[in-house]
PDB file of C-alpha atoms and ligand atoms in Angstrom:
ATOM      1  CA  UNK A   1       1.575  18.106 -28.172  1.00  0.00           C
ATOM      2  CA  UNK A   2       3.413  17.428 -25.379  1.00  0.00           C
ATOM      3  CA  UNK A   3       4.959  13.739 -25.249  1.00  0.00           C
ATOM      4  CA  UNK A   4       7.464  12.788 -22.091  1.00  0.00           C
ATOM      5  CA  UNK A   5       9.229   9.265 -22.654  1.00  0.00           C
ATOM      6  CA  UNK A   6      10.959   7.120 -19.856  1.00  0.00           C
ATOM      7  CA  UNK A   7      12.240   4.180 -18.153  1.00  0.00           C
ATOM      8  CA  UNK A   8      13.164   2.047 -15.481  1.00  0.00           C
ATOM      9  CA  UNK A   9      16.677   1.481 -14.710  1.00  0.00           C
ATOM     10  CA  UNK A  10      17.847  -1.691 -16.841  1.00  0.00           C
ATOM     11  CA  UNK A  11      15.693  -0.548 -20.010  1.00  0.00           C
ATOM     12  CA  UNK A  12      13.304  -3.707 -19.997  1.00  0.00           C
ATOM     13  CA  UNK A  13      10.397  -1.299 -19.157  1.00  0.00           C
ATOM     14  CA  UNK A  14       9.224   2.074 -20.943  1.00  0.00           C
ATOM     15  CA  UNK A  15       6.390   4.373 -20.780  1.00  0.00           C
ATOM     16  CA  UNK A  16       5.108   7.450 -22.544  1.00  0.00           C
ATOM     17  CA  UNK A  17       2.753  10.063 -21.589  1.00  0.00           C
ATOM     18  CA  UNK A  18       1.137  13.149 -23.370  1.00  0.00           C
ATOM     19  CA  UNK A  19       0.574  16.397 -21.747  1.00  0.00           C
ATOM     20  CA  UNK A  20       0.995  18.123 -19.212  1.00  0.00           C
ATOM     21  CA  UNK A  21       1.194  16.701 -15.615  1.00  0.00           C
ATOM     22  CA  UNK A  22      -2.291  17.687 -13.847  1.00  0.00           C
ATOM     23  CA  UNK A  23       0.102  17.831 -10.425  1.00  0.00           C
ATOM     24  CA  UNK A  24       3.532  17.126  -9.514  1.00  0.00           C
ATOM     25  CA  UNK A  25       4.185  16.731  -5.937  1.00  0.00           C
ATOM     26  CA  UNK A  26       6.855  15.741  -3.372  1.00  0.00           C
ATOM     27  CA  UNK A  27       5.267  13.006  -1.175  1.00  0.00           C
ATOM     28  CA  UNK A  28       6.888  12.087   2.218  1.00  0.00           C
ATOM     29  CA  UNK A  29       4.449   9.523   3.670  1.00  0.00           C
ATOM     30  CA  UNK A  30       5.576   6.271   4.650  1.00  0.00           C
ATOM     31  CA  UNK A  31       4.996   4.385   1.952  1.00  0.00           C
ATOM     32  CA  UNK A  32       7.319   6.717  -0.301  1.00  0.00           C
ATOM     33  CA  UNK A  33       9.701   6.046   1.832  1.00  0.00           C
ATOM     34  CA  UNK A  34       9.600   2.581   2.132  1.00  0.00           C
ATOM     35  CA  UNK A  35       9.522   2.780  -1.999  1.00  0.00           C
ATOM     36  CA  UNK A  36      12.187   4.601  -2.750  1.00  0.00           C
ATOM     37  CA  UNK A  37      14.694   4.720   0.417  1.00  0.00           C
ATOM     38  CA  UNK A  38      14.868   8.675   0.986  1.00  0.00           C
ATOM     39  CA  UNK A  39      13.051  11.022   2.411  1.00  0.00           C
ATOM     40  CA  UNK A  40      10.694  11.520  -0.438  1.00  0.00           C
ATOM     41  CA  UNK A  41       8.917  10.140  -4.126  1.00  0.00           C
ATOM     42  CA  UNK A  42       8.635  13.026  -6.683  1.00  0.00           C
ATOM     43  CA  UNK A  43       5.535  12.244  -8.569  1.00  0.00           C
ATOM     44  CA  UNK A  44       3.818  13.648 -12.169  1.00  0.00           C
ATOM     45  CA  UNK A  45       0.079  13.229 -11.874  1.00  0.00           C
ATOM     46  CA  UNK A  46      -0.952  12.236 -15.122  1.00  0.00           C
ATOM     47  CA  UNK A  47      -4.453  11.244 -15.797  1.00  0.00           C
ATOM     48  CA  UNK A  48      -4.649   7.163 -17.112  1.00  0.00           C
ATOM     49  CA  UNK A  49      -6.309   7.934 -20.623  1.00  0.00           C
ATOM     50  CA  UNK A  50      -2.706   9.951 -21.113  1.00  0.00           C
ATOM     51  CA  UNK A  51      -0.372   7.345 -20.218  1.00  0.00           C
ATOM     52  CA  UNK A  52       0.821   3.980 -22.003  1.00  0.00           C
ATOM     53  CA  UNK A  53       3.451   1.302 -21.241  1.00  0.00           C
ATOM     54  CA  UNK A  54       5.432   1.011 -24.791  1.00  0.00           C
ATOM     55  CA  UNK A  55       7.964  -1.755 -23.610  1.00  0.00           C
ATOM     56  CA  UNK A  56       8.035  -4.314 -21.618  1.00  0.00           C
ATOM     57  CA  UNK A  57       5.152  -5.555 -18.702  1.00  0.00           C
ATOM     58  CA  UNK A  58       5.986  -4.335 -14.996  1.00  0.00           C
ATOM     59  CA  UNK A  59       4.726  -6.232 -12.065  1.00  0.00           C
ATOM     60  CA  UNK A  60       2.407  -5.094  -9.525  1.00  0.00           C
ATOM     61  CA  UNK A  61       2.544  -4.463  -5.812  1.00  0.00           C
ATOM     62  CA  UNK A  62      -0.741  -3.528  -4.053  1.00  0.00           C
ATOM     63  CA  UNK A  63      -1.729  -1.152  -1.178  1.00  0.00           C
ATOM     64  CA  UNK A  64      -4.338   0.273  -0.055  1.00  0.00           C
ATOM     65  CA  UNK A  65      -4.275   4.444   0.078  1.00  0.00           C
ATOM     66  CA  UNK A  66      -5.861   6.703   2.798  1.00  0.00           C
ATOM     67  CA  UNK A  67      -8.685   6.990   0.490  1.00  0.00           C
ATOM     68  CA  UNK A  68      -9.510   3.521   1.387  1.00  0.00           C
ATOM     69  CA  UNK A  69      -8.652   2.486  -2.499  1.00  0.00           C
ATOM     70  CA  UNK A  70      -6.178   0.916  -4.125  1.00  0.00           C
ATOM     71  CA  UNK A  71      -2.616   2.102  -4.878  1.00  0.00           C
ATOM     72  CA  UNK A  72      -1.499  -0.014  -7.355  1.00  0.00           C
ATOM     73  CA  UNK A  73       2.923   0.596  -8.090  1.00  0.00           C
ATOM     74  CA  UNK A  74       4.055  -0.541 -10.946  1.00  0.00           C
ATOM     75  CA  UNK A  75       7.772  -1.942 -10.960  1.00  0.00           C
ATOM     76  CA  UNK A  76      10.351  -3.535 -12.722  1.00  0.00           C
ATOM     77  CA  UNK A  77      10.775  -7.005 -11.740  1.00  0.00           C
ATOM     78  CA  UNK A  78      14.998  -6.782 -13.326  1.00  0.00           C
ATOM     79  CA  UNK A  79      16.110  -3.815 -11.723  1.00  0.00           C
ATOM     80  CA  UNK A  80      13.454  -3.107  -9.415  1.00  0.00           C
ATOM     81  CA  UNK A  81      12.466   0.362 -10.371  1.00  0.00           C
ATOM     82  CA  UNK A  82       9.296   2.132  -9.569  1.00  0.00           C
ATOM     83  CA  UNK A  83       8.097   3.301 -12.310  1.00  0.00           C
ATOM     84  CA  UNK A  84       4.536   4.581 -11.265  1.00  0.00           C
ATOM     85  CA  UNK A  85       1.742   4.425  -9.125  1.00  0.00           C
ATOM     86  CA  UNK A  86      -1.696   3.884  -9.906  1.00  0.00           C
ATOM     87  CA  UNK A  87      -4.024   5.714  -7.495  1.00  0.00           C
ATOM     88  CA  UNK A  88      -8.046   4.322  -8.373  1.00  0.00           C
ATOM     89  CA  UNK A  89      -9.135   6.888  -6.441  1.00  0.00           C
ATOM     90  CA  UNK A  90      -7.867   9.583  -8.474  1.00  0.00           C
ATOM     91  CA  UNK A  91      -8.177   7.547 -11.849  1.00  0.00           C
ATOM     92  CA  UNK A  92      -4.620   8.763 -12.726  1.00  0.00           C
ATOM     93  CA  UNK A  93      -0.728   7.433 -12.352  1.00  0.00           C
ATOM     94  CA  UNK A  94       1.569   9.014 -10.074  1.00  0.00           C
ATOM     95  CA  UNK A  95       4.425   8.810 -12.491  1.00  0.00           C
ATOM     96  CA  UNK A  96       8.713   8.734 -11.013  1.00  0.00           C
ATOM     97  CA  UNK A  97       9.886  11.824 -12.418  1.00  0.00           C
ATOM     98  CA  UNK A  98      13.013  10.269 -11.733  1.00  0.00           C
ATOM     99  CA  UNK A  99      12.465   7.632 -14.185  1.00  0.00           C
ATOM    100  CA  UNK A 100      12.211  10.396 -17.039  1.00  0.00           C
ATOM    101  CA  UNK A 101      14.431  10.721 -20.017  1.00  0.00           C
ATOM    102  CA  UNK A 102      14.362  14.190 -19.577  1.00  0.00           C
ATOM    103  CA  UNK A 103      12.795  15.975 -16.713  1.00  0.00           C
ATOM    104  CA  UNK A 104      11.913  19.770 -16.319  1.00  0.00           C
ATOM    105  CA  UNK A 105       9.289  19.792 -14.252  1.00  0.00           C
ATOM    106  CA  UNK A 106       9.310  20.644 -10.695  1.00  0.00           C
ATOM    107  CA  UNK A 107       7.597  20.172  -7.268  1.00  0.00           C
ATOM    108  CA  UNK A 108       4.313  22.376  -7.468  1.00  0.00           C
ATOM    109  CA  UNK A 109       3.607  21.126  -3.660  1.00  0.00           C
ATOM    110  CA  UNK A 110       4.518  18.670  -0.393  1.00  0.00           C
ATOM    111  CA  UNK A 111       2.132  16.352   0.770  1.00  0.00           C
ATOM    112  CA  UNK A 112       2.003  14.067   3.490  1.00  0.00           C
ATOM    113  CA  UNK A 113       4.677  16.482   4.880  1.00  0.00           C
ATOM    114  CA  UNK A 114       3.788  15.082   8.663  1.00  0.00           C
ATOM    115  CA  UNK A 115       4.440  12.041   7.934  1.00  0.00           C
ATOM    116  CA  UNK A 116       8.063  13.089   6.925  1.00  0.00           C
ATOM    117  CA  UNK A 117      11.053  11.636   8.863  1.00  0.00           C
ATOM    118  CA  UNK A 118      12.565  14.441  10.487  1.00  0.00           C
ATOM    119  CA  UNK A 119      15.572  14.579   8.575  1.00  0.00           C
ATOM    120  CA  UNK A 120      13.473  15.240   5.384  1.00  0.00           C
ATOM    121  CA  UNK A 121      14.353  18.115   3.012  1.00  0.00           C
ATOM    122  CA  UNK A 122      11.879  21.002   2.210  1.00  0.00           C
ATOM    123  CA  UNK A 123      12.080  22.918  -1.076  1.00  0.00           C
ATOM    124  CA  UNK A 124      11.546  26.173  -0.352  1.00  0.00           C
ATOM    125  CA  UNK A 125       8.787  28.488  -1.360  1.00  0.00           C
ATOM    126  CA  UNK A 126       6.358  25.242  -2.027  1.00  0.00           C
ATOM    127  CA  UNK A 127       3.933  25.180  -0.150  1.00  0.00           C
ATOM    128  CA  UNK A 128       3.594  22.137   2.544  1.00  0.00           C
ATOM    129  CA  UNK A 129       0.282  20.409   3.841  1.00  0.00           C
ATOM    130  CA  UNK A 130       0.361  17.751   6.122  1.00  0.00           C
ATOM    131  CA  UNK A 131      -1.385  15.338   4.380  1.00  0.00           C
ATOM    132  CA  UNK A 132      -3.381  16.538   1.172  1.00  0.00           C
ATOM    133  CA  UNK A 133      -4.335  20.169   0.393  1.00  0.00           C
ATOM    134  CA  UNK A 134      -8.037  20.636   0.815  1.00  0.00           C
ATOM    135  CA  UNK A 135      -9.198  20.051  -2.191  1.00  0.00           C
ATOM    136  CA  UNK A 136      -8.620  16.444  -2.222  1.00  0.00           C
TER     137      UNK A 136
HETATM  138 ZN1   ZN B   1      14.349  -2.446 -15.291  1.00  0.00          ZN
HETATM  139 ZN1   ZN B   2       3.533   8.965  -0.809  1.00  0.00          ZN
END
């Protein structure tokens, strides 16, 4: 089984998760940007039942989502790091790859790509929805 460990900057907070992500996206809306002070957040979609906190207790900030639901981030309150995002709506954490130990994953798509600013960065060959892609 697949097991991915990681952390926020100072240490004070880790996390684990099994299996695979179900998603893992580049999203440029606003509130990404806000977040993490580029262009974009690079986030694992991993469903809650697969992901635990193993050190530490982050504090919580609050928004609501498009969806009309709560997006719950989850952060470090020593070094500030966001570790992940808890969308209700989805019932699963949009987890930092950056905050990995090890990361080989990469972007599968770009969402909220209108709201990007317009010096954002593309990968190419991913493909790009304005918002989300249809199915959501
Ligand atoms: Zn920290
Ligand atoms: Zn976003």
């Amino acid at each position: 089984m697949e097991t991915q460990i990681g952390s926020c900057h100072c240490g004070d907070i880790e996390f684990c998760f099994v299996h695979k992500p179900i998603n893992s996206i580049f999203c440029y809306c606003k509130d990404c940007q806000a977040l993490t002070g580029a262009d974009k957040w690079f986030g694992l979609w991993i469903p809650k039942d697969n992901f635990t906190f193993t050190k530490g207790t982050p504090l919580l900030y609050s928004r609501v989502g498009d969806s009309g639901k709560a997006v719950n981030y989850h952060f470090c309150d020593s070094c500030s790091t966001v570790l992940c995002a808890e969308v209700t709506a989805g019932n699963f954490y949009s987890v930092a790859a950056t905050s990995l130990k090890k990361n080989t994953y990469t972007p599968k798509m770009s969402i909220y790509a209108a709201s990007a600013p317009p010096w954002a960065i593309f990968p190419e060959n991913v493909p790009k929805f304005d918002t989300l892609p249809p199915w959501k």
